Coordinates of C-alpha atoms in Angstrom, one line a residue:
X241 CA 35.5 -58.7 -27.1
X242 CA 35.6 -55.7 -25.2
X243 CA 39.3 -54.8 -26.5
X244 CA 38.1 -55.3 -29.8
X245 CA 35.3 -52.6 -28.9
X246 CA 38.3 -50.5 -28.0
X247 CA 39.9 -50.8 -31.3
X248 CA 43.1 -50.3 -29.5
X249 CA 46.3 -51.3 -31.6
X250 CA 48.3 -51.7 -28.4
X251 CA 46.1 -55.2 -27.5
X252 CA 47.0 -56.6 -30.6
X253 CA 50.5 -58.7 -29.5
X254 CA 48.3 -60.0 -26.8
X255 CA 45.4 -60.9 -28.9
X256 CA 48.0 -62.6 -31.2
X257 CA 48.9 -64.4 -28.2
X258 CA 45.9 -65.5 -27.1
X259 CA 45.4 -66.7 -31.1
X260 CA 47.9 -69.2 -30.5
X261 CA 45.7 -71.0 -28.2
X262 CA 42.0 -72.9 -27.9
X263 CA 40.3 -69.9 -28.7
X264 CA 42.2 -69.6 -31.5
X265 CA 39.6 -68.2 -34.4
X266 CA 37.8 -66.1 -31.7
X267 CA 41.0 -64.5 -30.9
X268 CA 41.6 -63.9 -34.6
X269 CA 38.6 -62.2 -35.4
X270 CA 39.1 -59.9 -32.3
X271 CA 42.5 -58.8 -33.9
X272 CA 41.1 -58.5 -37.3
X273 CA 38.4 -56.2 -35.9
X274 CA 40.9 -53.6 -34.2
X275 CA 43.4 -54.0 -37.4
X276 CA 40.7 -53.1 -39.7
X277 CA 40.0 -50.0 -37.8
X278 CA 43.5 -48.7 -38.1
X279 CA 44.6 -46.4 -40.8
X280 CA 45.9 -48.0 -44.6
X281 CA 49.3 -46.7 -43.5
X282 CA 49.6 -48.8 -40.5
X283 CA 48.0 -52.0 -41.5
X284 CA 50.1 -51.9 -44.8
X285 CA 53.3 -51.4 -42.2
X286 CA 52.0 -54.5 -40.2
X287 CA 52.5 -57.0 -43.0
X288 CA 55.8 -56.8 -42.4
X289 CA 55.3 -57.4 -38.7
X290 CA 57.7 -59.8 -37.1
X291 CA 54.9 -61.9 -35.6
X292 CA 53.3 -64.1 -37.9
X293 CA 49.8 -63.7 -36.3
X294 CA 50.0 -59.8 -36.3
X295 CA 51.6 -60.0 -40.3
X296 CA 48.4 -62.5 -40.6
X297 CA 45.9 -59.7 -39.3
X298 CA 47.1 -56.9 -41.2
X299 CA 47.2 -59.1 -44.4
X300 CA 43.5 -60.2 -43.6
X301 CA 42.6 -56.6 -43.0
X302 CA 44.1 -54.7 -45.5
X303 CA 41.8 -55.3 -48.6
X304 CA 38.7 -54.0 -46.8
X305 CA 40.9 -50.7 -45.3
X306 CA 42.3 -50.0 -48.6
X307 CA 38.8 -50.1 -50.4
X308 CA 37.6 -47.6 -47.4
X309 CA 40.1 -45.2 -48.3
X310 CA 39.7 -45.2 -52.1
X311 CA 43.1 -47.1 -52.7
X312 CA 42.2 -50.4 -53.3
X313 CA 44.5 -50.7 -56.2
X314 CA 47.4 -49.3 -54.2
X315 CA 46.6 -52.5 -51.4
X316 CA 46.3 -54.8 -54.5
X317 CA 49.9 -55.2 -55.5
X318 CA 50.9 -56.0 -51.8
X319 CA 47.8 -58.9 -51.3
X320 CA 49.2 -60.3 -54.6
X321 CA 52.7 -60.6 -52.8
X322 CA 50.8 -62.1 -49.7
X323 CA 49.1 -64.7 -52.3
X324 CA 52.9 -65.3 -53.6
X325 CA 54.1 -65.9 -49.8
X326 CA 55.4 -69.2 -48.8
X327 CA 53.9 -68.9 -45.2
X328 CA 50.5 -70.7 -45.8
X329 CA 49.3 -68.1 -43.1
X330 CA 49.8 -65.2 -45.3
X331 CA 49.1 -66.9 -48.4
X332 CA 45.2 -67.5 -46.3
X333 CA 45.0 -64.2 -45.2
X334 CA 45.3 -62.3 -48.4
X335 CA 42.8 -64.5 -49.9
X336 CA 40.5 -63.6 -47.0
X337 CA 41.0 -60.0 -48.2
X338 CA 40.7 -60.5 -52.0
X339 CA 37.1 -61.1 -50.7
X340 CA 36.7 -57.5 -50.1
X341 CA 37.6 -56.8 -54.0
X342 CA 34.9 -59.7 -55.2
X343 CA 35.7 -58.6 -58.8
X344 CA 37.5 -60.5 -61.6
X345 CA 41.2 -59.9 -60.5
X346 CA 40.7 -61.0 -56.9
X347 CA 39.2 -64.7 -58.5
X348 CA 42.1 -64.5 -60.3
X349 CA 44.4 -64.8 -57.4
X350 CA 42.1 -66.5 -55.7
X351 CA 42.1 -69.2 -58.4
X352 CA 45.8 -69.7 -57.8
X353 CA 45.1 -70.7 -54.6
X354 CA 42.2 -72.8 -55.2
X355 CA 44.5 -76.4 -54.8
X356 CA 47.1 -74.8 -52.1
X357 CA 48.4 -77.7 -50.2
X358 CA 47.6 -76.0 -47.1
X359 CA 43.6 -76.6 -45.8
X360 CA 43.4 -73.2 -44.1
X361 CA 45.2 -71.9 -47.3
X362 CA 41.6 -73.6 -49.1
X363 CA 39.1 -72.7 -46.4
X364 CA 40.4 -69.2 -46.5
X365 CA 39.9 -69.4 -50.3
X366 CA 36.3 -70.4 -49.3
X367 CA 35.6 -68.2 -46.8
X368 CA 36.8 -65.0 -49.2
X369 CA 34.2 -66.5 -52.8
X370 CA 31.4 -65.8 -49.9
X371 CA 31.4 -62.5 -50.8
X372 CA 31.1 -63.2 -54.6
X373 CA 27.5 -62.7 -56.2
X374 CA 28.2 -63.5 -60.3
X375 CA 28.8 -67.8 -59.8
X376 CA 32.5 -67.5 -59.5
X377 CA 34.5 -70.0 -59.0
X378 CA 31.6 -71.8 -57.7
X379 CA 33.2 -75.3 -59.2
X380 CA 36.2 -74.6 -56.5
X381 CA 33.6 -74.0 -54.0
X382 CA 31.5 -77.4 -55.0
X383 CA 34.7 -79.2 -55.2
X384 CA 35.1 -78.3 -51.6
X385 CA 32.3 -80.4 -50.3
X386 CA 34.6 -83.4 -51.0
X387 CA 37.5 -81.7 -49.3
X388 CA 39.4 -84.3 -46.9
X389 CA 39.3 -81.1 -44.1
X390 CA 36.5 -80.8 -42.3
X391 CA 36.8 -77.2 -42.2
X392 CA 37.4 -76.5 -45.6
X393 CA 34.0 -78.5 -46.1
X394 CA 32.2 -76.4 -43.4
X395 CA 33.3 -73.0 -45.4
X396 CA 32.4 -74.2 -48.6
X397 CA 28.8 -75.2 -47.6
X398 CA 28.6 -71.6 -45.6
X399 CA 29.4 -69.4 -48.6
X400 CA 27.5 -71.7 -51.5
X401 CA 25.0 -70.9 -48.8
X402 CA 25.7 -66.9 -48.9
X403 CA 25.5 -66.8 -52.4
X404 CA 23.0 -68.8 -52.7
X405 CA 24.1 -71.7 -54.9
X406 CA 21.8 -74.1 -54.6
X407 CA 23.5 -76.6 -57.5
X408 CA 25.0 -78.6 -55.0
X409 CA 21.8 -79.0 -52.3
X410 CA 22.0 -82.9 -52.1
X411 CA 26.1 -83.1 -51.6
X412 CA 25.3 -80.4 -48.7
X413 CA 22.3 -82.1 -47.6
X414 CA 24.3 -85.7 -47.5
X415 CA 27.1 -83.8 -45.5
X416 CA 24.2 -83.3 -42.1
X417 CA 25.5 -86.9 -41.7
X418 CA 29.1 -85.9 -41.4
X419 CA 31.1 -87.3 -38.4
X420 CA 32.5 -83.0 -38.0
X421 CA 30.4 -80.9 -35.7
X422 CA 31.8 -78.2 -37.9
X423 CA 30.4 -79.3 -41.0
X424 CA 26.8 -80.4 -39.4
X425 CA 26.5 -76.8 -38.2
X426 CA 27.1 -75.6 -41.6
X427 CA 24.7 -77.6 -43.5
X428 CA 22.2 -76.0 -40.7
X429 CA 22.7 -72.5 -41.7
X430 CA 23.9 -73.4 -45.9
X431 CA 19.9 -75.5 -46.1
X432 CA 18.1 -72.4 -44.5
X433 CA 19.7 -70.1 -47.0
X434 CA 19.3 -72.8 -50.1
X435 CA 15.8 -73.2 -49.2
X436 CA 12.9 -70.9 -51.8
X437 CA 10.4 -70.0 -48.9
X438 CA 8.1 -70.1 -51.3
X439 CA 8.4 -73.9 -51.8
X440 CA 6.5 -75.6 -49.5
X441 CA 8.1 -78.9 -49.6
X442 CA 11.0 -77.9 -49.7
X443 CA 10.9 -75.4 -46.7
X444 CA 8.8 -78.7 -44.9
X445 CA 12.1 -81.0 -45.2
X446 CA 14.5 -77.9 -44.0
X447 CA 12.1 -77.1 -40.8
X448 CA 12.5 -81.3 -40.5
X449 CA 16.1 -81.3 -40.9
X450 CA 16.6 -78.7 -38.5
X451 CA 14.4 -79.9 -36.1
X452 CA 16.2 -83.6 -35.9
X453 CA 19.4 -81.2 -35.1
X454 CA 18.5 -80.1 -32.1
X455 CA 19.2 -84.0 -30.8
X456 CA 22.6 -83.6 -32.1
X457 CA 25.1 -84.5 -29.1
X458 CA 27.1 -81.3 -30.1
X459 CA 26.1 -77.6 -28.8
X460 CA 27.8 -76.1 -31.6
X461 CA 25.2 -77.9 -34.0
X462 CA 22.3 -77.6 -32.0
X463 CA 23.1 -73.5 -31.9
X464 CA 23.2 -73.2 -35.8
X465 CA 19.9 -75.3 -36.0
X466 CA 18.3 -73.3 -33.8
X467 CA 20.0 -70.2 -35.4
X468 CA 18.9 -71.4 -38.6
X469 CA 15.0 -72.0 -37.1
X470 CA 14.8 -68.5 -36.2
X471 CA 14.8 -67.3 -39.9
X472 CA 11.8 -68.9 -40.5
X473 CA 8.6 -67.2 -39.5
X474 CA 6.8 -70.4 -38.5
X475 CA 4.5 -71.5 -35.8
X476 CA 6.4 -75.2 -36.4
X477 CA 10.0 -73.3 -35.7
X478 CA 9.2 -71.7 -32.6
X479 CA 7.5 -75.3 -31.3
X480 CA 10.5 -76.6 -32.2
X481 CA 13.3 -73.3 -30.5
X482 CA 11.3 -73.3 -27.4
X483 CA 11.9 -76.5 -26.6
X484 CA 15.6 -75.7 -26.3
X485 CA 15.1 -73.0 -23.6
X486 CA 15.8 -75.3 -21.2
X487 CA 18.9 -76.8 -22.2
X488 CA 21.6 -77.9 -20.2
X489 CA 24.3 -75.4 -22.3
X490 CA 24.1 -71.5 -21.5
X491 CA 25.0 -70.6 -25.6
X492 CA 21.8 -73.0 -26.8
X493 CA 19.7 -71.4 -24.7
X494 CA 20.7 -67.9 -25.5
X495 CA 20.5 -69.0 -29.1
X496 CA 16.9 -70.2 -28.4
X497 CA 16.1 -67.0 -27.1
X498 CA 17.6 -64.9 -30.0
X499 CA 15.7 -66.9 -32.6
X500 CA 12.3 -66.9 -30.9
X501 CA 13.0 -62.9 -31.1
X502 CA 14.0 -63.4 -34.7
X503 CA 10.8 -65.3 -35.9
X504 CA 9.1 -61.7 -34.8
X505 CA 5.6 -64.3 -34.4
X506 CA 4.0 -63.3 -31.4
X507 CA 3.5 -66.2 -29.8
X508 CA 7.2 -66.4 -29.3
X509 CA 6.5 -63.6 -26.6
X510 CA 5.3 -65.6 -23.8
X511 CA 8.4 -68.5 -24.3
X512 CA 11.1 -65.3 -24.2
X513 CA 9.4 -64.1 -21.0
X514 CA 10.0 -67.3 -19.0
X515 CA 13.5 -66.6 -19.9
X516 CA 13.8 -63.9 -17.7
X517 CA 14.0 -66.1 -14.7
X518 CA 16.9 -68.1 -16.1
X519 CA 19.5 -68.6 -13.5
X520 CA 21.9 -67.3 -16.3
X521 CA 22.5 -63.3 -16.6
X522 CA 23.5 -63.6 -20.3
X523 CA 20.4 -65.6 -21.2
X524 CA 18.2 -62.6 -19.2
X525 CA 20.1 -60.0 -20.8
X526 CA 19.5 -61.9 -24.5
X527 CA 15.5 -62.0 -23.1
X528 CA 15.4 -58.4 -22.3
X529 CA 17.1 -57.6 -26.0
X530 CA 14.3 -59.9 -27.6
X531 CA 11.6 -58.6 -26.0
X532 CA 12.4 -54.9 -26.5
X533 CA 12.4 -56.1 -30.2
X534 CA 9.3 -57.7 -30.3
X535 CA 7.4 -55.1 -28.3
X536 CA 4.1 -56.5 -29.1
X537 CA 1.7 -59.4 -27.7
X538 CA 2.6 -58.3 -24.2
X539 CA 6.3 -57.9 -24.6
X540 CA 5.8 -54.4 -22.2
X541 CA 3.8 -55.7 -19.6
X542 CA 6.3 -58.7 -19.5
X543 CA 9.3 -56.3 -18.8
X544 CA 7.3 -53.5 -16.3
X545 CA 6.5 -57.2 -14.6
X546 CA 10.1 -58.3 -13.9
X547 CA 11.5 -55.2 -13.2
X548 CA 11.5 -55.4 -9.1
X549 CA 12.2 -59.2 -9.6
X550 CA 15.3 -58.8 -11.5
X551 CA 18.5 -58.4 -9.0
X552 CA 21.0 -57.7 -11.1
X553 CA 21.5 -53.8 -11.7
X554 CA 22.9 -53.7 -15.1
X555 CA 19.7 -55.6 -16.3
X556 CA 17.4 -53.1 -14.2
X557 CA 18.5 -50.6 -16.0
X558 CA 18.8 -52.5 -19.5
X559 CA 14.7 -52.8 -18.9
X560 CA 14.4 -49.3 -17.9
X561 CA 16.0 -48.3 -21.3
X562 CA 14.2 -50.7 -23.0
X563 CA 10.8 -49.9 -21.9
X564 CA 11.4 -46.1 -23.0
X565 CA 11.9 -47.1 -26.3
X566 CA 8.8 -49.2 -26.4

């Protein structure tokens, strides 16, 4: 958000706000974003903040701060209190930021936390072994996938994904069937990760998985298939994106757009320029961006083409910058 951009402190109580409602995570990750960016010394003061979504931020933020100003151990003591807390939002957040450790004593803690009675407690535990590389705690991360929270499920199969634990591929791949949007639109993105490139079958049943996604009657799975598609430089992926170009949802067809770019296959050039005359701005904006990386098989000649026909002035001049780079 653009008051995340800012990194101003004084947005925060209204971000906090703003957590509180629908767009809860989003809201979250806006905070966390201008918290981070803060000095040790006023993060560290914040965990004592009076509003549980500010203490939650500043708890969340103050592992990776500390670690940027060489006093990581100093921070340590404090997240060990948060891991202590009773407020199961504290408890989640300084697991989140034990993540930024990734070393023996954060699994410690993190260990302690493994069973918490509280699911974000669990999925924050989750989403923190992401950032682990040596297979620890993967058994917590395994026993996850049977977790009665959908979410807790969803961040298990992302970070097992992230590491790139593959021990558990068929209790992922059984969970594309799940009734949670969530956890289908994880098993997208954890399969594409799993998946050896260099195994031919293998990479065949992903491309197939991901493909019989995009018929999924959520938007949210459809984008992480299509998200997913994009990392695979394959003729077979891009049949399968540019189909989705002319979805009814804005966010599907800006992800179709972004993962065409992605596949960098030139043939994904001439799909990205019919996405210039979308009716949506954001989708044109996400075509000009894909192009300008492409910048081959006619990706300048599509841009010098739509220049006069674009109306919008912020996009004119996004081609104009783009086409100098080229």
């Amino acid at each position: 958000s653009l008051l995340a951009v800012k990194k101003d402190p004084g947005a925060l109580p209204a971000l906090a706000k703003a957590a509180k409602g629908s767009d809860a995570e989003a809201m979250e990750d806006a905070g966390y974003a201008i918290m981070v960016a803060q000095p040790l010394k006023y993060v560290t003061d914040q965990t004592k903040a009076k509003d549980k979504i500010i203490q939650r931020l500043a708890y969340r933020a103050l592992g990776e701060r500390a670690l940027k100003e060489n006093a990581g151990d100093k921070a340590f003591g404090t997240l060990k209190g948060g891991v202590e807390s009773k407020d199961a939002m504290v408890r989640g957040a300084a697991a989140r930021a034990m993540g930024a450790y990734a070393n023996a004593k954060a699994a410690e803690q993190l260990a302690r936390l493994a069973k918490d009675r509280s699911a974000s407690v669990r999925r924050d535990v989750a989403v923190a072994l992401s950032s682990f590389k040596n297979g620890e705690l993967v058994d917590t991360l395994v026993g996850y996938l049977d977790d009665k929270d959908s979410s807790v499920q969803a961040a298990a199969v992302r970070s097992l994904g992230l590491r790139g634990e593959a021990l558990a591929w068929d209790k992922i791949e059984k969970l594309k069937t799940s009734k949670s949007g969530e956890v289908r639109g994880a098993v997208m993105m954890g399969l594409s990760r799993l998946v050896d490139r260099k195994d031919t079958v293998g990479t065949r049943e992903v491309l197939g998985i991901l493909s019989s996604a995009l018929s999924d009657k959520e938007a949210v799975v459809r984008v992480e298939a299509i998200r997913a598609l994009g990392t695979f430089k394959s003729e077979e992926a891009v049949l399968s994106i540019a189909a989705q170009l002319n979805a009814d949802e804005e966010s599907v067809r800006i992800a179709a757009v972004e993962s065409l770019a992605s596949t960098e296959l030139v043939s994904a050039v001439q799909l990205i320029q019919g996405a210039l005359d979308d009716p949506s701005i954001k989708v044109r904006r996400s075509a000009i961006v894909g192009l300008g990386r492409l910048g081959k098989g006619g990706a300048k000649e599509a841009l010098r083409a739509r220049v006069e026909g674009e109306k919008d002035e912020e996009l004119q001049s996004l081609i104009q910058k783009t086409l100098k780079k080229l």
